Tab-separated table of C-alpha atoms in Angstrom:
chain	number	residue	atom	x	y	z
A	1	UNK	CA	27.897	79.500	106.670
A	2	UNK	CA	27.366	80.732	110.045
A	3	UNK	CA	28.592	84.276	109.380
A	4	UNK	CA	26.214	84.467	106.411
A	5	UNK	CA	23.174	83.286	108.378
A	6	UNK	CA	23.821	85.778	111.105
A	7	UNK	CA	23.884	88.642	108.571
A	8	UNK	CA	20.621	87.299	106.836
A	9	UNK	CA	18.736	87.500	110.149
A	10	UNK	CA	19.908	91.040	110.795
A	11	UNK	CA	18.825	92.140	107.299
A	12	UNK	CA	15.335	90.685	107.944
A	13	UNK	CA	15.071	92.725	111.123
A	14	UNK	CA	16.304	95.762	109.554
A	15	UNK	CA	13.687	95.710	106.820
A	16	UNK	CA	10.991	95.256	109.389
A	17	UNK	CA	9.561	91.893	108.727
A	18	UNK	CA	9.542	91.117	112.373
A	19	UNK	CA	6.149	91.371	114.431
A	20	UNK	CA	7.457	94.121	116.701
A	21	UNK	CA	8.746	91.701	119.385
A	22	UNK	CA	12.370	91.424	119.266
A	23	UNK	CA	12.663	88.522	121.755
A	24	UNK	CA	13.147	86.112	118.844
A	25	UNK	CA	15.757	88.111	117.335
A	26	UNK	CA	17.480	88.586	120.470
A	27	UNK	CA	17.423	84.762	121.201
A	28	UNK	CA	18.934	84.159	117.803
A	29	UNK	CA	21.665	86.858	118.513
A	30	UNK	CA	22.497	84.968	121.861
A	31	UNK	CA	22.721	81.818	120.020
A	32	UNK	CA	25.010	83.277	117.581
A	33	UNK	CA	27.253	84.849	119.971
A	34	UNK	CA	27.715	81.546	121.689
A	35	UNK	CA	28.432	79.849	118.425
A	36	UNK	CA	31.186	82.451	117.780
A	37	UNK	CA	32.805	82.011	120.985
A	38	UNK	CA	32.798	78.518	120.492
A	39	UNK	CA	34.580	78.788	117.279
A	40	UNK	CA	37.132	81.070	118.980
A	41	UNK	CA	37.772	78.481	121.508
A	42	UNK	CA	38.248	75.833	119.006
A	43	UNK	CA	40.550	78.154	116.984
A	44	UNK	CA	42.688	78.828	120.011
A	45	UNK	CA	42.937	75.052	120.762
A	46	UNK	CA	44.197	74.465	117.343
A	47	UNK	CA	46.685	77.240	117.499
A	48	UNK	CA	48.311	75.548	120.671
A	49	UNK	CA	48.424	72.225	118.588
A	50	UNK	CA	50.125	73.574	115.473
A	51	UNK	CA	53.765	72.817	114.907
A	52	UNK	CA	56.477	75.386	115.924
A	53	UNK	CA	57.615	76.092	112.308
A	54	UNK	CA	56.126	79.542	111.631
A	55	UNK	CA	53.916	79.933	108.573
A	56	UNK	CA	53.018	83.007	106.862
A	57	UNK	CA	49.791	84.552	108.645
A	58	UNK	CA	46.594	85.050	106.644
A	59	UNK	CA	44.856	88.305	106.708
A	60	UNK	CA	42.901	88.858	109.773
A	61	UNK	CA	39.217	89.864	109.569
A	62	UNK	CA	37.335	91.690	112.182
A	63	UNK	CA	33.763	91.117	113.200
A	64	UNK	CA	31.533	93.775	112.136
A	65	UNK	CA	29.142	93.390	115.219
A	66	UNK	CA	31.758	93.912	118.014
A	67	UNK	CA	34.814	94.907	116.336
A	68	UNK	CA	36.879	92.526	117.952
A	69	UNK	CA	39.440	90.170	116.464
A	70	UNK	CA	37.762	86.855	115.809
A	71	UNK	CA	40.888	84.930	116.361
A	72	UNK	CA	42.414	86.533	119.637
A	73	UNK	CA	39.292	88.174	121.140
A	74	UNK	CA	41.246	91.511	121.469
A	75	UNK	CA	39.353	94.679	121.217
A	76	UNK	CA	40.210	97.361	118.782
A	77	UNK	CA	42.852	94.979	117.064
A	78	UNK	CA	44.694	96.220	114.176
A	79	UNK	CA	45.096	94.122	111.079
A	80	UNK	CA	48.137	92.136	110.876
A	81	UNK	CA	50.543	92.465	107.851
A	82	UNK	CA	50.530	89.302	105.736
A	83	UNK	CA	54.373	88.836	106.287
A	84	UNK	CA	54.250	89.592	110.189
A	85	UNK	CA	55.010	85.885	110.800
A	86	UNK	CA	57.840	85.430	108.200
A	87	UNK	CA	61.029	84.739	110.141
A	88	UNK	CA	64.080	86.935	109.753
A	89	UNK	CA	66.898	85.650	107.652
A	90	UNK	CA	69.696	84.428	109.983
A	91	UNK	CA	72.708	86.709	110.493
A	92	UNK	CA	75.719	86.505	108.159
A	93	UNK	CA	78.536	84.658	109.690
A	94	UNK	CA	81.563	86.686	108.992
A	95	UNK	CA	84.733	84.659	109.650
A	96	UNK	CA	87.680	86.732	110.647
A	97	UNK	CA	90.634	87.229	108.326
A	98	UNK	CA	93.696	85.434	109.898
A	99	UNK	CA	96.248	88.154	110.347
A	100	UNK	CA	99.778	87.084	109.940
A	101	UNK	CA	102.067	87.833	112.940
A	102	UNK	CA	103.933	90.870	111.280
A	103	UNK	CA	100.732	92.536	110.151
A	104	UNK	CA	99.831	94.082	113.510
A	105	UNK	CA	103.076	95.478	113.813
A	106	UNK	CA	102.909	96.984	110.253
A	107	UNK	CA	99.390	98.514	110.905
A	108	UNK	CA	100.753	100.078	114.168
A	109	UNK	CA	103.410	101.780	112.427
A	110	UNK	CA	101.106	103.422	109.930
A	111	UNK	CA	100.121	105.711	112.862
A	112	UNK	CA	103.533	106.748	113.570
A	113	UNK	CA	105.559	109.408	111.915
A	114	UNK	CA	106.746	109.749	109.284
A	115	UNK	CA	104.482	107.006	108.021
A	116	UNK	CA	101.434	109.149	108.709
A	117	UNK	CA	103.114	111.999	107.045
A	118	UNK	CA	103.653	109.832	103.983
A	119	UNK	CA	99.936	109.177	103.862
A	120	UNK	CA	98.677	112.748	104.370
A	121	UNK	CA	101.265	115.068	103.256
A	122	UNK	CA	100.474	115.208	99.619
A	123	UNK	CA	100.588	119.020	99.497
A	124	UNK	CA	103.985	119.036	100.989
A	125	UNK	CA	105.130	116.800	98.202
A	126	UNK	CA	103.301	118.852	95.540
A	127	UNK	CA	105.127	121.957	96.902
A	128	UNK	CA	108.558	120.152	96.465
A	129	UNK	CA	107.751	119.178	92.964
A	130	UNK	CA	106.804	122.923	92.257
A	131	UNK	CA	110.319	123.947	93.320
A	132	UNK	CA	111.727	121.086	90.971
A	133	UNK	CA	109.737	122.355	88.065
A	134	UNK	CA	111.965	125.445	88.034
A	135	UNK	CA	114.854	123.110	86.978
A	136	UNK	CA	117.157	124.892	84.394
A	137	UNK	CA	115.657	123.591	81.026
A	138	UNK	CA	118.349	125.330	79.272
A	139	UNK	CA	121.200	123.278	80.784
A	140	UNK	CA	119.144	120.063	80.543
A	141	UNK	CA	117.430	120.355	77.202
A	142	UNK	CA	115.466	117.678	75.480
A	143	UNK	CA	118.176	117.242	72.787
A	144	UNK	CA	120.677	116.917	75.191
A	145	UNK	CA	118.757	114.085	76.944
A	146	UNK	CA	117.257	111.839	74.474
A	147	UNK	CA	114.276	109.968	75.534
A	148	UNK	CA	114.444	106.155	75.061
A	149	UNK	CA	111.990	104.287	72.979
A	150	UNK	CA	108.878	103.737	75.327
A	151	UNK	CA	105.095	103.294	75.225
A	152	UNK	CA	103.288	106.348	75.667
A	153	UNK	CA	101.270	106.804	78.780
A	154	UNK	CA	98.902	109.910	78.810
A	155	UNK	CA	99.218	111.484	82.050
A	156	UNK	CA	96.258	113.608	82.688
A	157	UNK	CA	95.400	115.126	86.124
A	158	UNK	CA	92.366	112.673	86.168
A	159	UNK	CA	94.601	109.658	85.591
A	160	UNK	CA	97.035	110.661	88.227
A	161	UNK	CA	94.653	111.286	90.675
A	162	UNK	CA	93.009	108.039	90.163
A	163	UNK	CA	96.419	106.355	90.275
A	164	UNK	CA	97.116	108.215	93.444
A	165	UNK	CA	93.898	107.207	95.227
A	166	UNK	CA	94.433	103.488	94.232
A	167	UNK	CA	98.122	103.590	95.584
A	168	UNK	CA	96.923	105.283	98.774
A	169	UNK	CA	94.125	102.871	99.745
A	170	UNK	CA	96.001	99.861	98.875
A	171	UNK	CA	98.684	100.595	101.095
A	172	UNK	CA	96.617	102.119	103.666
A	173	UNK	CA	94.560	99.045	104.483
A	174	UNK	CA	97.205	96.758	103.832
A	175	UNK	CA	96.656	93.263	105.181
A	176	UNK	CA	92.940	93.765	106.047
A	177	UNK	CA	91.577	91.407	103.227
A	178	UNK	CA	92.640	89.781	99.968
A	179	UNK	CA	91.351	92.834	98.146
A	180	UNK	CA	94.286	95.029	99.254
A	181	UNK	CA	96.506	92.554	97.279
A	182	UNK	CA	94.353	93.179	94.138
A	183	UNK	CA	94.677	96.845	94.618
A	184	UNK	CA	98.397	96.566	95.016
A	185	UNK	CA	98.489	94.547	91.885
A	186	UNK	CA	96.627	97.243	89.908
A	187	UNK	CA	99.232	99.805	90.727
A	188	UNK	CA	102.274	97.398	90.114
A	189	UNK	CA	100.668	96.573	86.804
A	190	UNK	CA	100.390	100.341	86.002
A	191	UNK	CA	103.899	100.873	87.007
A	192	UNK	CA	105.521	97.684	85.555
A	193	UNK	CA	106.037	98.862	82.150
A	194	UNK	CA	108.205	101.320	80.157
A	195	UNK	CA	106.267	104.568	79.501
A	196	UNK	CA	106.350	108.414	79.119
A	197	UNK	CA	104.893	110.499	81.757
A	198	UNK	CA	103.625	113.717	80.023
A	199	UNK	CA	102.844	116.663	82.142
A	200	UNK	CA	99.440	118.307	82.137
A	201	UNK	CA	101.227	121.793	81.693
A	202	UNK	CA	102.366	122.321	78.082
A	203	UNK	CA	105.559	124.079	78.999
A	204	UNK	CA	106.590	121.084	81.139
A	205	UNK	CA	108.962	118.551	79.711
A	206	UNK	CA	108.286	114.851	78.955
A	207	UNK	CA	110.032	112.557	81.351
A	208	UNK	CA	111.440	109.444	79.869
A	209	UNK	CA	111.478	106.309	82.351
A	210	UNK	CA	113.482	103.430	81.303
A	211	UNK	CA	112.173	100.252	82.986
A	212	UNK	CA	114.288	97.197	83.363
A	213	UNK	CA	112.414	93.900	83.934
A	214	UNK	CA	112.434	92.440	87.359
A	215	UNK	CA	114.835	89.530	86.862
A	216	UNK	CA	118.709	89.065	86.924
A	217	UNK	CA	118.618	88.565	83.121
A	218	UNK	CA	116.917	91.904	83.011
A	219	UNK	CA	119.646	93.432	84.761
A	220	UNK	CA	122.092	91.890	82.605
A	221	UNK	CA	120.360	93.179	79.489
A	222	UNK	CA	120.915	96.728	80.423
A	223	UNK	CA	124.837	95.993	80.812
A	224	UNK	CA	124.802	95.780	84.699
A	225	UNK	CA	126.386	92.797	86.543
A	226	UNK	CA	124.915	92.724	90.054
A	227	UNK	CA	127.944	91.355	91.729
A	228	UNK	CA	130.183	93.859	90.137
A	229	UNK	CA	128.000	96.735	91.327
A	230	UNK	CA	127.494	95.417	94.661
A	231	UNK	CA	131.223	95.004	95.295
A	232	UNK	CA	132.205	98.700	94.915
A	233	UNK	CA	129.138	100.071	96.412
A	234	UNK	CA	128.571	98.007	99.689
A	235	UNK	CA	132.309	96.979	100.423
A	236	UNK	CA	134.337	99.797	98.609
A	237	UNK	CA	136.764	96.935	97.759
A	238	UNK	CA	137.226	98.053	94.222
A	239	UNK	CA	137.082	101.710	94.920
A	240	UNK	CA	139.648	101.918	97.867
A	241	UNK	CA	140.022	98.712	99.582
A	242	UNK	CA	138.544	99.674	102.815
A	243	UNK	CA	136.379	97.568	104.850
A	244	UNK	CA	132.739	97.993	105.337
A	245	UNK	CA	133.173	98.887	109.090
A	246	UNK	CA	135.379	101.977	108.401
A	247	UNK	CA	132.526	103.554	106.252
A	248	UNK	CA	130.533	106.197	107.773
A	249	UNK	CA	127.099	104.878	108.845
A	250	UNK	CA	124.124	106.802	107.674
A	251	UNK	CA	121.866	108.118	110.402
A	252	UNK	CA	118.187	107.210	110.483
A	253	UNK	CA	115.847	109.917	108.901
A	254	UNK	CA	119.149	111.778	107.754
A	255	UNK	CA	119.199	113.839	104.527
A	256	UNK	CA	122.720	112.866	103.908
A	257	UNK	CA	123.755	109.309	102.797
A	258	UNK	CA	127.510	108.448	102.168
A	259	UNK	CA	128.405	107.818	98.675
A	260	UNK	CA	128.912	104.007	97.998
A	261	UNK	CA	126.036	102.899	100.270
A	262	UNK	CA	122.910	100.801	99.256
A	263	UNK	CA	120.397	102.424	101.555
A	264	UNK	CA	116.777	102.612	102.139
A	265	UNK	CA	115.398	106.286	101.745
A	266	UNK	CA	114.027	106.231	105.526
A	267	UNK	CA	113.965	103.148	107.828
A	268	UNK	CA	110.604	103.704	108.959
A	269	UNK	CA	109.527	103.923	105.124
A	270	UNK	CA	111.255	100.580	104.263
A	271	UNK	CA	107.851	98.973	103.902
A	272	UNK	CA	107.450	100.941	100.620
A	273	UNK	CA	110.229	98.842	99.219
A	274	UNK	CA	112.420	101.466	97.890
A	275	UNK	CA	116.463	101.708	97.816
A	276	UNK	CA	118.737	104.059	96.103
A	277	UNK	CA	122.086	103.024	94.720
A	278	UNK	CA	124.975	105.538	94.309
A	279	UNK	CA	127.217	104.283	91.629
A	280	UNK	CA	130.368	106.638	90.672
A	281	UNK	CA	128.037	109.592	90.941
A	282	UNK	CA	125.298	107.914	89.131
A	283	UNK	CA	122.026	107.079	90.778
A	284	UNK	CA	120.099	103.765	90.091
A	285	UNK	CA	116.767	103.284	91.691
A	286	UNK	CA	115.703	99.702	92.935
A	287	UNK	CA	111.851	99.403	93.690
A	288	UNK	CA	109.895	96.408	94.571
A	289	UNK	CA	106.223	96.550	95.160
A	290	UNK	CA	104.932	96.678	98.699
A	291	UNK	CA	103.017	93.456	98.709
A	292	UNK	CA	102.211	91.558	101.864
A	293	UNK	CA	104.756	88.838	100.843
A	294	UNK	CA	107.500	91.481	100.281
A	295	UNK	CA	106.717	93.136	103.689
A	296	UNK	CA	106.901	89.977	105.447
A	297	UNK	CA	110.327	89.319	104.227
A	298	UNK	CA	111.356	93.054	104.694
A	299	UNK	CA	110.151	93.157	108.418
A	300	UNK	CA	111.848	89.824	109.156
A	301	UNK	CA	114.981	91.275	107.880
A	302	UNK	CA	115.010	95.095	108.569
A	303	UNK	CA	118.009	94.976	111.004
A	304	UNK	CA	120.414	93.288	108.404
A	305	UNK	CA	122.968	95.599	106.925
A	306	UNK	CA	121.864	97.523	103.770
A	307	UNK	CA	124.523	95.562	101.521
A	308	UNK	CA	123.126	92.209	102.914
A	309	UNK	CA	119.317	92.987	102.086
A	310	UNK	CA	119.664	94.018	98.467
A	311	UNK	CA	121.346	90.680	97.017
A	312	UNK	CA	118.898	88.595	99.088
A	313	UNK	CA	115.987	90.704	97.887
A	314	UNK	CA	116.776	89.713	94.248
A	315	UNK	CA	116.072	86.041	95.173
A	316	UNK	CA	113.263	86.482	97.578
A	317	UNK	CA	111.227	89.651	96.818
A	318	UNK	CA	108.554	89.823	94.106
A	319	UNK	CA	109.062	92.401	91.257
A	320	UNK	CA	112.407	93.942	91.617
A	321	UNK	CA	112.566	97.041	89.347
A	322	UNK	CA	115.644	98.874	88.361
A	323	UNK	CA	114.599	102.081	86.549
A	324	UNK	CA	116.474	105.317	85.048
A	325	UNK	CA	115.161	108.640	84.678
A	326	UNK	CA	116.510	110.430	81.561
A	327	UNK	CA	114.974	113.983	82.026
A	328	UNK	CA	113.954	116.345	84.758
A	329	UNK	CA	110.437	116.193	86.199
A	330	UNK	CA	107.804	118.532	87.095
A	331	UNK	CA	104.483	116.900	87.258
A	332	UNK	CA	102.026	115.102	89.702
A	333	UNK	CA	102.923	111.643	90.576
A	334	UNK	CA	102.078	109.115	93.620
A	335	UNK	CA	104.205	109.697	96.488
A	336	UNK	CA	106.563	106.692	95.968
A	337	UNK	CA	106.989	107.679	92.325
A	338	UNK	CA	108.267	111.048	93.579
A	339	UNK	CA	111.318	109.276	95.072
A	340	UNK	CA	112.105	108.263	91.526
A	341	UNK	CA	111.549	111.568	89.822
A	342	UNK	CA	113.682	113.456	92.423
A	343	UNK	CA	116.405	110.798	92.627
A	344	UNK	CA	116.857	110.240	89.068
A	345	UNK	CA	116.599	113.821	87.786
A	346	UNK	CA	118.997	115.203	90.262
A	347	UNK	CA	121.382	112.639	91.444
A	348	UNK	CA	121.991	111.250	87.919
A	349	UNK	CA	122.696	114.676	86.423
A	350	UNK	CA	124.385	116.478	89.369
A	351	UNK	CA	126.043	113.747	91.001
A	352	UNK	CA	124.604	114.896	94.106
A	353	UNK	CA	123.529	112.255	96.664
A	354	UNK	CA	119.786	111.973	97.333
A	355	UNK	CA	118.688	109.418	99.939
A	356	UNK	CA	116.062	110.483	102.145
A	357	UNK	CA	112.231	111.175	102.651
A	358	UNK	CA	113.109	114.319	104.447
A	359	UNK	CA	113.581	115.955	101.134
A	360	UNK	CA	109.861	116.186	100.857
A	361	UNK	CA	109.621	118.792	103.354
A	362	UNK	CA	112.808	120.801	102.506
A	363	UNK	CA	111.010	123.340	100.187
A	364	UNK	CA	108.502	123.882	102.843
A	365	UNK	CA	110.566	124.124	105.839
A	366	UNK	CA	113.149	126.427	104.140
A	367	UNK	CA	116.188	124.167	104.784
A	368	UNK	CA	118.966	125.446	102.468
A	369	UNK	CA	122.449	124.105	102.744
A	370	UNK	CA	124.585	124.634	99.890
A	371	UNK	CA	126.865	121.596	99.160
A	372	UNK	CA	129.310	121.150	96.174
A	373	UNK	CA	128.514	118.458	93.839
A	374	UNK	CA	131.871	116.619	94.399
A	375	UNK	CA	131.386	116.258	98.213
A	376	UNK	CA	127.727	115.150	98.077
A	377	UNK	CA	124.877	116.925	99.702
A	378	UNK	CA	121.189	117.463	99.411
A	379	UNK	CA	120.098	118.185	95.744
A	380	UNK	CA	117.021	119.943	96.811
A	381	UNK	CA	119.143	122.197	99.258
A	382	UNK	CA	121.190	123.301	96.004
A	383	UNK	CA	118.132	123.990	93.996
A	384	UNK	CA	116.687	126.083	96.755
A	385	UNK	CA	119.828	127.846	97.443
A	386	UNK	CA	119.895	128.924	93.878
A	387	UNK	CA	116.399	129.830	93.432
A	388	UNK	CA	116.610	132.166	96.704
A	389	UNK	CA	119.710	133.970	95.417
A	390	UNK	CA	118.290	134.936	92.173
A	391	UNK	CA	115.191	135.709	90.422
A	392	UNK	CA	115.313	133.628	87.198
A	393	UNK	CA	117.250	130.680	85.848
A	394	UNK	CA	118.486	133.010	82.948
A	395	UNK	CA	120.600	134.718	85.737
A	396	UNK	CA	121.707	131.553	87.301
A	397	UNK	CA	123.179	130.219	83.800
A	398	UNK	CA	125.149	133.349	83.371
A	399	UNK	CA	128.971	132.606	83.352
A	400	UNK	CA	129.381	134.894	86.355
A	401	UNK	CA	126.328	133.759	87.982
A	402	UNK	CA	126.052	131.961	91.569
A	403	UNK	CA	125.738	128.690	89.912
A	404	UNK	CA	128.939	129.007	87.743
A	405	UNK	CA	131.208	127.309	90.425
A	406	UNK	CA	128.582	124.713	91.109
A	407	UNK	CA	128.286	123.775	87.272
A	408	UNK	CA	132.069	123.823	86.852
A	409	UNK	CA	132.595	121.414	89.685
A	410	UNK	CA	129.753	119.217	88.469
A	411	UNK	CA	131.235	118.879	84.965
A	412	UNK	CA	134.889	118.238	86.325
A	413	UNK	CA	133.384	115.606	88.635
A	414	UNK	CA	131.480	114.077	85.804
A	415	UNK	CA	134.744	113.834	83.629
A	416	UNK	CA	136.724	112.204	86.507
A	417	UNK	CA	133.936	109.661	86.864
A	418	UNK	CA	133.633	108.879	83.268
A	419	UNK	CA	137.511	108.684	82.731
A	420	UNK	CA	138.411	106.821	85.918
A	421	UNK	CA	140.676	109.542	87.351
A	422	UNK	CA	140.994	110.600	90.960
A	423	UNK	CA	138.366	112.555	92.708
A	424	UNK	CA	138.971	115.444	95.136
A	425	UNK	CA	139.382	113.164	98.168
A	426	UNK	CA	142.099	111.030	96.683
A	427	UNK	CA	140.132	107.848	96.128
A	428	UNK	CA	140.924	106.017	92.940
A	429	UNK	CA	137.901	104.818	90.913
A	430	UNK	CA	138.771	101.565	89.257
A	431	UNK	CA	136.186	100.834	86.613
A	432	UNK	CA	135.172	97.209	86.358
A	433	UNK	CA	135.272	95.713	82.956
A	434	UNK	CA	131.759	93.820	83.887
A	435	UNK	CA	130.166	97.126	84.915
A	436	UNK	CA	129.087	99.706	82.337
A	437	UNK	CA	126.982	102.807	82.771
A	438	UNK	CA	123.611	102.532	81.274
A	439	UNK	CA	124.110	103.677	77.513
A	440	UNK	CA	121.291	106.410	77.733
A	441	UNK	CA	122.719	107.834	80.885
A	442	UNK	CA	126.318	107.630	79.606
A	443	UNK	CA	125.126	109.469	76.376
A	444	UNK	CA	123.560	112.025	78.528
A	445	UNK	CA	126.417	112.792	80.476
A	446	UNK	CA	128.726	113.061	77.640
A	447	UNK	CA	126.326	115.399	75.820
A	448	UNK	CA	126.160	117.603	78.799
A	449	UNK	CA	129.882	117.736	79.127
A	450	UNK	CA	130.240	118.664	75.383
A	451	UNK	CA	127.421	121.261	75.705
């Protein structure tokens, strides 16, 4: 009401209803100013007596006469936002994720070679697959190696890129939070089934992967008795009666693994949970996912002998896998699956030992050391040597070609393995009645020998 009265008196003065003497209006002006100052004083006193809990501020009005803020008396004060006094939200309390004792050690190892190479060297891996794509299809034809009944899995480049990105992320931030376990589960779910991997290139072959469930019952279902397999492999007791100490020990990061050893492809890559088994010239691939629980057990037992880790892994680790590859491969896969492809397609068909992650860079570095199939060696070295000596696989497969002696030795060695005869070094292969070669692999070798 006070404010309205002041404005009315100014309106009267502006319209000229005064007598010309402005003393009366000036006195009224003075009284109004005193009343305004009194109001401001009381307002300030009321502010000091308000509770400390902030409340949303009301819009501030400026006096038309003096342009001062009626509430704080400041000159040329700007209008205050209605939400200026709203308190900010309290900061989020982020509780640290508890790190188990083994995780810092694993995370440090991600930055050391060859683990860093594993994470970033996809181009080197693809170059190795490019070399393998020239595998002699005339020798290993589709009719010779029948594909077992499997569920189809369309393998376009987009699907494989998505699988690769998920696999890369789930291992790279391993142990950071619970989401990493979920990412691992996605990859494991996609790989824990029988499927056909079909290449994006029409001329490439379809690769059949036979998956065996991760249980002892699953191993028995594929005609494999683990104790019978472990005996001749780890202790050589069935093969020659020699002790474990007399066997040559594989060197770390070596491209050579003595036959009869159950070995990890690379000691520093053991967290990937891969192991290869050489069994009478045949390669079986054992895989378990690199979940935190598996990695914890592996890091606590990484100094144990190889033959002591594998049986214990069946009881402890999650998701033990035993797989066979029934055809050669030439397609894009995640890094850990490349192990399976190269190991199966070459070691199973050529009886050549394959054991190391160093094979990834063989094609790029130009390492070529020709080794006969009966004496073991690097399968990629053999393939690269053959490729460098000839122009096409048609020339390689000629009777008088560079691969003639190699193929002859491979066939004779396979015959000795299947028939139980003596190999070149004099060892006698005594086949256990409990152990049988997987039917698809046995059929494939027999068909190849009859070709």
